[in-house]
Amino acid sequence: MLLQTKTRVRVRGGSVGPFPLPPLLSAALQFQWCLYNLVSSFTVTVTLLYWMLVYPIEKHPLSTFNINMHVGISVQALLDLVLSSTPIHLAHYVHLFLAACLGWESYRKISS
């Protein structure tokens, strides 16, 4: 009889499931996870902002280039989010909040 046990993913403690990780690889996984959270969220945000604010319908006709550049990347990010087994936790939005605060402060410094 096979017993299935649940393994928890612990990157901070230096292990993924039952496999121990060296500290450098653990830090690299944390950095990759942070970048994944930022990029997947920003691609959808940029797409929404482009089609709602920037794209003028009366000046430019709808082209395959615009669709490929501004819809294709979001579809790819959403498919990656849905089809991959990367766990998403509410605490990961701290990365987004910190990036948004950094971007806002940079914008305020530049515009003043």
CSV table of C-alpha atoms in Angstrom, one decimal:
chain,number,residue,atom,x,y,z
A,1,MET,CA,0.0,0.0,0.0
A,2,LEU,CA,1.3,3.4,-1.0
A,3,LEU,CA,1.0,6.2,1.5
A,4,GLN,CA,0.8,9.7,0.0
A,5,THR,CA,2.0,12.5,2.2
A,6,LYS,CA,1.5,16.1,1.7
A,7,THR,CA,4.7,18.0,1.3
A,8,ARG,CA,4.8,21.7,2.0
A,9,VAL,CA,7.0,24.1,0.0
A,10,ARG,CA,9.4,25.9,2.2
A,11,VAL,CA,11.8,28.0,0.4
A,12,ARG,CA,12.8,30.3,3.3
A,13,GLY,CA,13.9,27.4,5.4
A,14,GLY,CA,16.1,26.0,2.7
A,15,SER,CA,14.0,23.1,1.4
A,16,VAL,CA,11.4,22.4,-1.3
A,17,GLY,CA,9.3,19.5,-0.1
A,18,PRO,CA,11.6,16.8,1.1
A,19,PHE,CA,14.6,18.1,-0.9
A,20,PRO,CA,17.1,20.4,0.9
A,21,LEU,CA,18.3,23.4,-1.0
A,22,PRO,CA,21.6,25.2,-0.7
A,23,PRO,CA,21.2,28.8,0.6
A,24,LEU,CA,22.2,30.4,-2.7
A,25,LEU,CA,19.6,28.4,-4.6
A,26,SER,CA,17.0,29.3,-2.0
A,27,ALA,CA,17.7,33.0,-2.4
A,28,ALA,CA,17.6,32.6,-6.2
A,29,LEU,CA,14.2,31.0,-6.0
A,30,GLN,CA,12.9,33.8,-3.8
A,31,PHE,CA,14.2,36.4,-6.3
A,32,GLN,CA,12.6,34.5,-9.2
A,33,TRP,CA,9.3,34.3,-7.4
A,34,CYS,CA,9.3,38.0,-6.7
A,35,LEU,CA,10.1,38.8,-10.3
A,36,TYR,CA,7.3,36.4,-11.5
A,37,ASN,CA,4.8,38.1,-9.3
A,38,LEU,CA,5.8,41.6,-10.6
A,39,VAL,CA,6.0,40.7,-14.2
A,40,SER,CA,2.7,38.8,-14.4
A,41,SER,CA,0.8,41.5,-12.7
A,42,PHE,CA,2.4,44.4,-14.6
A,43,THR,CA,1.7,42.9,-18.0
A,44,VAL,CA,-2.0,42.8,-17.3
A,45,THR,CA,-2.0,46.3,-15.9
A,46,VAL,CA,-0.1,47.7,-18.8
A,47,THR,CA,-2.5,46.0,-21.2
A,48,LEU,CA,-5.5,47.4,-19.5
A,49,LEU,CA,-4.0,50.9,-19.3
A,50,TYR,CA,-3.0,50.9,-22.9
A,51,TRP,CA,-6.4,49.9,-24.3
A,52,MET,CA,-8.3,52.2,-21.9
A,53,LEU,CA,-6.1,55.3,-21.9
A,54,VAL,CA,-3.5,55.4,-24.7
A,55,TYR,CA,-5.0,53.7,-27.7
A,56,PRO,CA,-7.0,56.3,-29.7
A,57,ILE,CA,-9.6,54.5,-31.9
A,58,GLU,CA,-10.1,57.5,-34.2
A,59,LYS,CA,-6.4,58.1,-35.0
A,60,HIS,CA,-5.0,54.6,-35.5
A,61,PRO,CA,-6.9,51.6,-37.0
A,62,LEU,CA,-6.8,48.3,-35.1
A,63,SER,CA,-3.8,46.4,-36.3
A,64,THR,CA,-2.3,43.0,-35.7
A,65,PHE,CA,0.8,44.6,-34.2
A,66,ASN,CA,-1.2,46.4,-31.5
A,67,ILE,CA,-3.1,43.2,-30.7
A,68,ASN,CA,0.1,41.1,-30.6
A,69,MET,CA,2.0,43.6,-28.5
A,70,HIS,CA,-0.7,44.5,-26.0
A,71,VAL,CA,-3.0,41.5,-25.8
A,72,GLY,CA,-0.7,38.6,-26.6
A,73,ILE,CA,1.6,39.3,-23.6
A,74,SER,CA,-1.3,39.4,-21.2
A,75,VAL,CA,-2.8,36.2,-22.5
A,76,GLN,CA,0.6,34.6,-22.2
A,77,ALA,CA,0.9,35.8,-18.6
A,78,LEU,CA,-2.6,34.7,-17.6
A,79,LEU,CA,-2.1,31.3,-19.3
A,80,ASP,CA,1.2,30.9,-17.4
A,81,LEU,CA,-0.6,31.7,-14.2
A,82,VAL,CA,-3.4,29.3,-14.8
A,83,LEU,CA,-1.5,26.4,-16.3
A,84,SER,CA,1.6,26.4,-14.1
A,85,SER,CA,1.6,25.1,-10.6
A,86,THR,CA,3.2,28.2,-9.1
A,87,PRO,CA,1.4,28.8,-5.8
A,88,ILE,CA,0.2,32.4,-5.3
A,89,HIS,CA,-0.2,33.7,-1.8
A,90,LEU,CA,-1.8,36.9,-0.6
A,91,ALA,CA,1.5,37.9,1.0
A,92,HIS,CA,3.1,38.0,-2.5
A,93,TYR,CA,1.2,41.2,-3.2
A,94,VAL,CA,3.6,42.9,-0.8
A,95,HIS,CA,6.1,42.8,-3.8
A,96,LEU,CA,3.5,44.7,-5.9
A,97,PHE,CA,2.8,47.2,-3.2
A,98,LEU,CA,6.5,48.0,-2.7
A,99,ALA,CA,7.1,48.3,-6.4
A,100,ALA,CA,4.0,50.6,-6.8
A,101,CYS,CA,5.3,52.8,-3.9
A,102,LEU,CA,8.8,53.0,-5.4
A,103,GLY,CA,7.3,53.9,-8.8
A,104,TRP,CA,5.1,56.5,-7.3
A,105,GLU,CA,7.9,58.1,-5.3
A,106,SER,CA,10.1,58.1,-8.4
A,107,TYR,CA,7.3,59.8,-10.4
A,108,ARG,CA,6.9,62.4,-7.7
A,109,LYS,CA,10.6,63.2,-7.6
A,110,ILE,CA,10.8,63.5,-11.4
A,111,SER,CA,7.7,65.6,-11.8
A,112,SER,CA,8.5,68.1,-9.1
